[in-house]
PDB file of C-alpha atoms in Angstrom:
ATOM      1  CA  UNK A 315       0.000   0.000   0.000  1.00 89.00           C
ATOM      2  CA  UNK A 316       2.737   2.467   0.950  1.00 93.00           C
ATOM      3  CA  UNK A 317       4.603   1.680  -2.284  1.00 93.00           C
ATOM      4  CA  UNK A 318       1.588   2.668  -4.406  1.00 94.00           C
ATOM      5  CA  UNK A 319       0.976   6.002  -2.686  1.00 96.00           C
ATOM      6  CA  UNK A 320       4.681   6.874  -2.411  1.00 96.00           C
ATOM      7  CA  UNK A 321       5.155   6.091  -6.108  1.00 94.00           C
ATOM      8  CA  UNK A 322       2.323   8.389  -7.187  1.00 95.00           C
ATOM      9  CA  UNK A 323       2.789  11.087  -4.568  1.00 96.00           C
ATOM     10  CA  UNK A 324       6.519  11.308  -3.800  1.00 96.00           C
ATOM     11  CA  UNK A 325       8.564   9.885  -6.685  1.00 93.00           C
ATOM     12  CA  UNK A 326      10.899   7.138  -7.947  1.00 93.00           C
ATOM     13  CA  UNK A 327      13.787   7.839  -5.550  1.00 94.00           C
ATOM     14  CA  UNK A 328      11.351   7.536  -2.655  1.00 96.00           C
ATOM     15  CA  UNK A 329      10.292   4.093  -3.933  1.00 94.00           C
ATOM     16  CA  UNK A 330      13.967   3.111  -4.069  1.00 93.00           C
ATOM     17  CA  UNK A 331      14.354   4.361  -0.496  1.00 94.00           C
ATOM     18  CA  UNK A 332      11.302   2.382   0.587  1.00 95.00           C
ATOM     19  CA  UNK A 333      12.672  -0.781  -1.053  1.00 92.00           C
ATOM     20  CA  UNK A 334      15.794  -0.418   1.096  1.00 93.00           C
ATOM     21  CA  UNK A 335      13.673  -0.730   4.228  1.00 95.00           C
ATOM     22  CA  UNK A 336      12.101  -4.053   3.191  1.00 93.00           C
ATOM     23  CA  UNK A 337      14.903  -6.204   4.711  1.00 93.00           C
ATOM     24  CA  UNK A 338      14.441  -4.450   8.047  1.00 93.00           C
ATOM     25  CA  UNK A 339      10.672  -4.845   7.791  1.00 91.00           C
ATOM     26  CA  UNK A 340      11.145  -8.558   7.033  1.00 90.00           C
ATOM     27  CA  UNK A 341      13.491  -8.914   9.995  1.00 92.00           C
ATOM     28  CA  UNK A 342      10.980  -7.179  12.283  1.00 91.00           C
ATOM     29  CA  UNK A 343       8.300  -9.526  10.930  1.00 89.00           C
ATOM     30  CA  UNK A 344      10.623 -12.461  11.641  1.00 92.00           C
ATOM     31  CA  UNK A 345      10.778 -11.547  15.325  1.00 93.00           C
ATOM     32  CA  UNK A 346       7.023 -10.985  15.296  1.00 90.00           C
ATOM     33  CA  UNK A 347       6.521 -14.483  13.867  1.00 90.00           C
ATOM     34  CA  UNK A 348       8.971 -15.948  16.380  1.00 93.00           C
ATOM     35  CA  UNK A 349       6.685 -14.893  19.223  1.00 95.00           C
ATOM     36  CA  UNK A 350       3.282 -14.706  17.493  1.00 94.00           C
ATOM     37  CA  UNK A 351       3.247 -18.009  15.590  1.00 93.00           C
ATOM     38  CA  UNK A 352       4.898 -19.830  18.460  1.00 94.00           C
ATOM     39  CA  UNK A 353       2.362 -18.424  20.931  1.00 96.00           C
ATOM     40  CA  UNK A 354      -0.671 -19.166  18.753  1.00 95.00           C
ATOM     41  CA  UNK A 355       0.378 -22.802  18.346  1.00 95.00           C
ATOM     42  CA  UNK A 356       1.075 -23.076  22.069  1.00 95.00           C
ATOM     43  CA  UNK A 357      -2.366 -21.631  22.875  1.00 95.00           C
ATOM     44  CA  UNK A 358      -4.013 -24.151  20.527  1.00 94.00           C
ATOM     45  CA  UNK A 359      -2.142 -26.981  22.271  1.00 94.00           C
ATOM     46  CA  UNK A 360      -3.082 -25.743  25.758  1.00 93.00           C
ATOM     47  CA  UNK A 361      -6.732 -25.309  24.809  1.00 93.00           C
ATOM     48  CA  UNK A 362      -6.721 -28.799  23.290  1.00 93.00           C
ATOM     49  CA  UNK A 363      -5.474 -30.068  26.655  1.00 94.00           C
ATOM     50  CA  UNK A 364      -8.314 -28.125  28.401  1.00 94.00           C
ATOM     51  CA  UNK A 365      -5.623 -26.054  30.139  1.00 94.00           C
ATOM     52  CA  UNK A 366      -7.230 -22.622  29.860  1.00 94.00           C
ATOM     53  CA  UNK A 367      -5.117 -21.174  32.667  1.00 94.00           C
ATOM     54  CA  UNK A 368      -1.845 -21.868  30.831  1.00 94.00           C
ATOM     55  CA  UNK A 369      -3.321 -20.508  27.585  1.00 96.00           C
ATOM     56  CA  UNK A 370      -4.135 -17.268  29.413  1.00 96.00           C
ATOM     57  CA  UNK A 371      -0.563 -17.170  30.743  1.00 96.00           C
ATOM     58  CA  UNK A 372       0.629 -17.335  27.127  1.00 96.00           C
ATOM     59  CA  UNK A 373      -1.416 -14.195  26.378  1.00 96.00           C
ATOM     60  CA  UNK A 374       0.417 -12.231  29.087  1.00 96.00           C
ATOM     61  CA  UNK A 375       3.804 -13.569  27.997  1.00 97.00           C
ATOM     62  CA  UNK A 376       3.158 -12.575  24.374  1.00 96.00           C
ATOM     63  CA  UNK A 377       2.627  -8.938  25.348  1.00 96.00           C
ATOM     64  CA  UNK A 378       5.740  -8.847  27.541  1.00 96.00           C
ATOM     65  CA  UNK A 379       7.943 -10.616  24.977  1.00 96.00           C
ATOM     66  CA  UNK A 380       6.749  -8.462  22.085  1.00 96.00           C
ATOM     67  CA  UNK A 381       7.281  -5.313  24.151  1.00 97.00           C
ATOM     68  CA  UNK A 382      10.851  -6.329  25.036  1.00 97.00           C
ATOM     69  CA  UNK A 383      11.769  -7.470  21.509  1.00 96.00           C
ATOM     70  CA  UNK A 384      10.027  -4.497  19.869  1.00 96.00           C
ATOM     71  CA  UNK A 385      11.888  -1.936  21.994  1.00 97.00           C
ATOM     72  CA  UNK A 386      15.236  -3.759  21.734  1.00 97.00           C
ATOM     73  CA  UNK A 387      14.977  -4.157  17.939  1.00 96.00           C
ATOM     74  CA  UNK A 388      14.060  -0.480  17.492  1.00 97.00           C
ATOM     75  CA  UNK A 389      16.852   0.737  19.796  1.00 97.00           C
ATOM     76  CA  UNK A 390      19.620  -1.309  18.158  1.00 97.00           C
ATOM     77  CA  UNK A 391      18.453  -0.550  14.610  1.00 97.00           C
ATOM     78  CA  UNK A 392      18.112   3.208  15.239  1.00 97.00           C
ATOM     79  CA  UNK A 393      21.618   3.196  16.694  1.00 97.00           C
ATOM     80  CA  UNK A 394      23.118   1.801  13.460  1.00 97.00           C
ATOM     81  CA  UNK A 395      20.441   2.851  10.952  1.00 97.00           C
ATOM     82  CA  UNK A 396      22.614   4.666   8.373  1.00 96.00           C
ATOM     83  CA  UNK A 397      25.361   1.976   8.153  1.00 96.00           C
ATOM     84  CA  UNK A 398      22.686  -0.713   7.909  1.00 95.00           C
ATOM     85  CA  UNK A 399      20.888   1.085   5.073  1.00 95.00           C
ATOM     86  CA  UNK A 400      24.151   1.650   3.197  1.00 93.00           C
ATOM     87  CA  UNK A 401      24.868  -2.081   3.567  1.00 91.00           C
ATOM     88  CA  UNK A 402      21.409  -2.787   2.130  1.00 91.00           C
ATOM     89  CA  UNK A 403      22.276  -0.774  -0.997  1.00 90.00           C
ATOM     90  CA  UNK A 404      21.474   2.850  -0.158  1.00 91.00           C
ATOM     91  CA  UNK A 405      23.122   5.738  -1.984  1.00 92.00           C
ATOM     92  CA  UNK A 406      23.449   9.385  -0.970  1.00 94.00           C
ATOM     93  CA  UNK A 407      20.262  10.077  -2.976  1.00 94.00           C
ATOM     94  CA  UNK A 408      18.080   7.310  -1.557  1.00 94.00           C
ATOM     95  CA  UNK A 409      19.358   7.259   2.047  1.00 96.00           C
ATOM     96  CA  UNK A 410      17.314  10.300   3.257  1.00 96.00           C
ATOM     97  CA  UNK A 411      14.054   8.683   2.074  1.00 97.00           C
ATOM     98  CA  UNK A 412      14.852   5.322   3.645  1.00 97.00           C
ATOM     99  CA  UNK A 413      16.003   6.927   6.895  1.00 97.00           C
ATOM    100  CA  UNK A 414      12.944   9.193   7.186  1.00 97.00           C
ATOM    101  CA  UNK A 415      10.536   6.294   6.616  1.00 97.00           C
ATOM    102  CA  UNK A 416      12.327   3.771   8.800  1.00 97.00           C
ATOM    103  CA  UNK A 417      12.788   6.077  11.795  1.00 97.00           C
ATOM    104  CA  UNK A 418       9.034   6.510  12.200  1.00 97.00           C
ATOM    105  CA  UNK A 419       8.391   2.800  11.624  1.00 97.00           C
ATOM    106  CA  UNK A 420      10.962   1.950  14.327  1.00 97.00           C
ATOM    107  CA  UNK A 421       9.498   4.465  16.789  1.00 97.00           C
ATOM    108  CA  UNK A 422       6.238   2.522  16.462  1.00 96.00           C
ATOM    109  CA  UNK A 423       7.877  -0.896  16.245  1.00 95.00           C
ATOM    110  CA  UNK A 424       6.589  -2.091  19.615  1.00 96.00           C
ATOM    111  CA  UNK A 425       3.027  -1.348  18.412  1.00 96.00           C
ATOM    112  CA  UNK A 426       3.627  -3.477  15.300  1.00 95.00           C
ATOM    113  CA  UNK A 427       4.973  -6.407  17.337  1.00 95.00           C
ATOM    114  CA  UNK A 428       2.140  -6.434  19.868  1.00 96.00           C
ATOM    115  CA  UNK A 429      -0.447  -6.043  17.076  1.00 96.00           C
ATOM    116  CA  UNK A 430       1.008  -9.027  15.186  1.00 94.00           C
ATOM    117  CA  UNK A 431       1.200 -11.174  18.317  1.00 95.00           C
ATOM    118  CA  UNK A 432      -2.358 -10.464  19.467  1.00 96.00           C
ATOM    119  CA  UNK A 433      -3.710 -11.093  15.974  1.00 96.00           C
ATOM    120  CA  UNK A 434      -2.205 -14.577  16.025  1.00 95.00           C
ATOM    121  CA  UNK A 435      -3.809 -15.210  19.426  1.00 96.00           C
ATOM    122  CA  UNK A 436      -7.191 -13.961  18.178  1.00 96.00           C
ATOM    123  CA  UNK A 437      -7.107 -16.667  15.499  1.00 95.00           C
ATOM    124  CA  UNK A 438      -5.958 -19.503  17.736  1.00 94.00           C
ATOM    125  CA  UNK A 439      -8.377 -18.688  20.577  1.00 94.00           C
ATOM    126  CA  UNK A 440     -11.440 -19.014  18.337  1.00 93.00           C
ATOM    127  CA  UNK A 441     -11.915 -15.569  16.802  1.00 96.00           C
ATOM    128  CA  UNK A 442     -10.562 -15.799  13.213  1.00 96.00           C
ATOM    129  CA  UNK A 443     -13.155 -13.321  11.909  1.00 97.00           C
ATOM    130  CA  UNK A 444     -12.041 -10.713  14.437  1.00 97.00           C
ATOM    131  CA  UNK A 445      -8.419 -11.306  13.428  1.00 97.00           C
ATOM    132  CA  UNK A 446      -9.390 -10.766   9.786  1.00 97.00           C
ATOM    133  CA  UNK A 447     -11.348  -7.637  10.748  1.00 97.00           C
ATOM    134  CA  UNK A 448      -8.310  -6.215  12.584  1.00 97.00           C
ATOM    135  CA  UNK A 449      -6.082  -6.860   9.560  1.00 96.00           C
ATOM    136  CA  UNK A 450      -8.550  -5.362   7.069  1.00 97.00           C
ATOM    137  CA  UNK A 451      -9.080  -2.345   9.339  1.00 97.00           C
ATOM    138  CA  UNK A 452      -5.336  -1.679   9.381  1.00 97.00           C
ATOM    139  CA  UNK A 453      -5.028  -2.015   5.592  1.00 97.00           C
ATOM    140  CA  UNK A 454      -8.064   0.117   4.697  1.00 97.00           C
ATOM    141  CA  UNK A 455      -7.153   2.811   7.227  1.00 98.00           C
ATOM    142  CA  UNK A 456      -3.574   2.773   5.935  1.00 97.00           C
ATOM    143  CA  UNK A 457      -4.873   3.516   2.410  1.00 97.00           C
ATOM    144  CA  UNK A 458      -7.055   6.401   3.609  1.00 98.00           C
ATOM    145  CA  UNK A 459      -4.324   7.950   5.778  1.00 98.00           C
ATOM    146  CA  UNK A 460      -1.683   7.510   3.041  1.00 97.00           C
ATOM    147  CA  UNK A 461      -3.828   9.535   0.640  1.00 97.00           C
ATOM    148  CA  UNK A 462      -4.518  12.174   3.307  1.00 97.00           C
ATOM    149  CA  UNK A 463      -0.950  12.593   4.560  1.00 98.00           C
ATOM    150  CA  UNK A 464       0.778  12.428   1.150  1.00 97.00           C
ATOM    151  CA  UNK A 465      -1.637  14.247  -1.182  1.00 97.00           C
ATOM    152  CA  UNK A 466      -3.368  16.642   1.227  1.00 97.00           C
ATOM    153  CA  UNK A 467      -0.816  17.348   3.976  1.00 97.00           C
ATOM    154  CA  UNK A 468       2.199  16.887   1.644  1.00 96.00           C
ATOM    155  CA  UNK A 469       4.190  14.953   4.264  1.00 97.00           C
ATOM    156  CA  UNK A 470       5.983  12.844   1.650  1.00 96.00           C
ATOM    157  CA  UNK A 471       7.395   9.459   2.594  1.00 97.00           C
ATOM    158  CA  UNK A 472       7.121  10.384   6.276  1.00 97.00           C
ATOM    159  CA  UNK A 473       3.342  10.533   5.834  1.00 97.00           C
ATOM    160  CA  UNK A 474       3.248   6.924   4.622  1.00 97.00           C
ATOM    161  CA  UNK A 475       5.159   5.764   7.703  1.00 97.00           C
ATOM    162  CA  UNK A 476       2.885   7.708  10.069  1.00 98.00           C
ATOM    163  CA  UNK A 477      -0.172   6.271   8.279  1.00 98.00           C
ATOM    164  CA  UNK A 478       1.146   2.718   8.731  1.00 97.00           C
ATOM    165  CA  UNK A 479       1.714   3.115  12.465  1.00 97.00           C
ATOM    166  CA  UNK A 480      -1.583   4.940  13.119  1.00 98.00           C
ATOM    167  CA  UNK A 481      -3.510   2.240  11.243  1.00 98.00           C
ATOM    168  CA  UNK A 482      -1.878  -0.413  13.427  1.00 97.00           C
ATOM    169  CA  UNK A 483      -2.646   1.596  16.578  1.00 98.00           C
ATOM    170  CA  UNK A 484      -6.357   1.542  15.686  1.00 98.00           C
ATOM    171  CA  UNK A 485      -6.280  -2.206  14.964  1.00 97.00           C
ATOM    172  CA  UNK A 486      -4.352  -2.838  18.199  1.00 97.00           C
ATOM    173  CA  UNK A 487      -6.933  -0.829  20.169  1.00 98.00           C
ATOM    174  CA  UNK A 488      -9.653  -3.117  18.791  1.00 97.00           C
ATOM    175  CA  UNK A 489      -7.633  -6.173  19.853  1.00 97.00           C
ATOM    176  CA  UNK A 490      -7.001  -4.791  23.356  1.00 97.00           C
ATOM    177  CA  UNK A 491     -10.722  -4.129  23.841  1.00 97.00           C
ATOM    178  CA  UNK A 492     -11.397  -7.736  22.857  1.00 97.00           C
ATOM    179  CA  UNK A 493      -8.891  -9.235  25.302  1.00 97.00           C
ATOM    180  CA  UNK A 494      -9.953  -6.808  28.065  1.00 96.00           C
ATOM    181  CA  UNK A 495     -13.522  -8.112  27.789  1.00 96.00           C
ATOM    182  CA  UNK A 496     -14.063 -10.784  30.461  1.00 94.00           C
ATOM    183  CA  UNK A 497     -16.547 -12.506  28.150  1.00 93.00           C
ATOM    184  CA  UNK A 498     -13.724 -13.318  25.707  1.00 94.00           C
ATOM    185  CA  UNK A 499     -12.483 -16.900  25.900  1.00 92.00           C
ATOM    186  CA  UNK A 500      -8.978 -15.614  26.712  1.00 95.00           C
ATOM    187  CA  UNK A 501      -8.793 -12.265  28.492  1.00 96.00           C
ATOM    188  CA  UNK A 502      -6.434 -10.157  30.561  1.00 96.00           C
ATOM    189  CA  UNK A 503      -6.183 -11.196  34.207  1.00 94.00           C
ATOM    190  CA  UNK A 504      -4.006 -10.373  37.163  1.00 92.00           C
ATOM    191  CA  UNK A 505      -0.821 -12.370  37.395  1.00 92.00           C
ATOM    192  CA  UNK A 506      -0.475 -13.289  33.706  1.00 96.00           C
ATOM    193  CA  UNK A 507       2.030 -10.543  32.895  1.00 95.00           C
ATOM    194  CA  UNK A 508       5.032 -12.428  34.224  1.00 94.00           C
ATOM    195  CA  UNK A 509       7.508 -14.290  32.054  1.00 95.00           C
ATOM    196  CA  UNK A 510       7.439 -18.065  32.496  1.00 94.00           C
ATOM    197  CA  UNK A 511      10.413 -20.074  31.309  1.00 95.00           C
ATOM    198  CA  UNK A 512       8.383 -23.040  30.053  1.00 93.00           C
ATOM    199  CA  UNK A 513       6.082 -20.795  27.986  1.00 94.00           C
ATOM    200  CA  UNK A 514       8.949 -18.766  26.522  1.00 95.00           C
ATOM    201  CA  UNK A 515      10.855 -21.951  25.639  1.00 95.00           C
ATOM    202  CA  UNK A 516       7.782 -23.437  23.953  1.00 94.00           C
ATOM    203  CA  UNK A 517       7.025 -20.262  21.980  1.00 94.00           C
ATOM    204  CA  UNK A 518      10.595 -19.861  20.721  1.00 93.00           C
ATOM    205  CA  UNK A 519      10.948 -23.552  19.805  1.00 94.00           C
ATOM    206  CA  UNK A 520       7.770 -23.484  17.700  1.00 94.00           C
ATOM    207  CA  UNK A 521       8.363 -19.996  16.288  1.00 95.00           C
ATOM    208  CA  UNK A 522      11.940 -20.664  15.172  1.00 95.00           C
ATOM    209  CA  UNK A 523      10.866 -22.063  11.791  1.00 95.00           C
ATOM    210  CA  UNK A 524       8.802 -19.013  10.638  1.00 93.00           C
ATOM    211  CA  UNK A 525      11.530 -16.771  12.081  1.00 95.00           C
ATOM    212  CA  UNK A 526      14.176 -18.409   9.877  1.00 95.00           C
ATOM    213  CA  UNK A 527      11.889 -18.244   6.815  1.00 94.00           C
ATOM    214  CA  UNK A 528      11.441 -14.482   7.267  1.00 92.00           C
ATOM    215  CA  UNK A 529      15.149 -14.038   7.974  1.00 93.00           C
ATOM    216  CA  UNK A 530      15.970 -15.810   4.691  1.00 94.00           C
ATOM    217  CA  UNK A 531      13.507 -13.538   2.904  1.00 92.00           C
ATOM    218  CA  UNK A 532      15.360 -10.591   4.421  1.00 92.00           C
ATOM    219  CA  UNK A 533      18.676 -11.916   3.051  1.00 93.00           C
ATOM    220  CA  UNK A 534      17.202 -12.416  -0.439  1.00 93.00           C
ATOM    221  CA  UNK A 535      15.927  -8.812  -0.569  1.00 92.00           C
ATOM    222  CA  UNK A 536      19.346  -7.495   0.561  1.00 92.00           C
ATOM    223  CA  UNK A 537      21.065  -9.393  -2.266  1.00 92.00           C
ATOM    224  CA  UNK A 538      18.517  -8.147  -4.822  1.00 92.00           C
ATOM    225  CA  UNK A 539      18.837  -4.517  -3.680  1.00 90.00           C
ATOM    226  CA  UNK A 540      22.643  -4.602  -3.745  1.00 88.00           C
ATOM    227  CA  UNK A 541      22.615  -6.183  -7.216  1.00 91.00           C
ATOM    228  CA  UNK A 542      20.132  -3.595  -8.506  1.00 90.00           C
ATOM    229  CA  UNK A 543      22.280  -0.747  -7.194  1.00 87.00           C
ATOM    230  CA  UNK A 544      25.461  -2.217  -8.727  1.00 88.00           C
ATOM    231  CA  UNK A 545      24.036  -3.186 -12.130  1.00 93.00           C
ATOM    232  CA  UNK A 546      21.105  -0.814 -12.552  1.00 89.00           C
ATOM    233  CA  UNK A 547      21.474   2.161 -10.192  1.00 89.00           C
ATOM    234  CA  UNK A 548      18.906   3.811  -7.924  1.00 88.00           C
TER     235      UNK A 548
END
């Protein structure tokens, strides 16, 4: 979605800058899958065993883990953002676009991680339609805000990044309301927001496979971008 609006409203160098951020986005998604997919499978197992208490513990651990990973990933990446983007194939012309977009995305990275994790739990706890609704809400709102921020407010590539994060904030708010409702099959309770070694181990063991798949996708995009810069230019 961002690519379409940036292409029409900002220009070709901005699209090149956006393409440079894809490996980082894939890597962020890899960590999201590590926790989210692992947790959703673990919840399905616990519910199959009629162990609702442990499934609820997984919910609390997902939020804590995604918060920790989201903040840590953003902090480390922001610290080395320019060298990383140059390694990915940035030039002096495309770096400002990539940096401007990625900074805002990283500031909201913890939102993205929690949103992805809770969406996986929505599906596995018996609410696939709500998970789909949250995803569609984020996408549709992203389109509307992209058009508003780029064409009306003239915020450029920064507007696309702000639109992405705001759309996820709205979707996350919907998810939080669901899990805060005591009528939901899994819901927030006291005492679940503490890390448990057995749950973390189970989540990471199951989530390692989708993590590695996304990490490989990240590597492929890096190689493509570097080849394009060398043999084709920005």
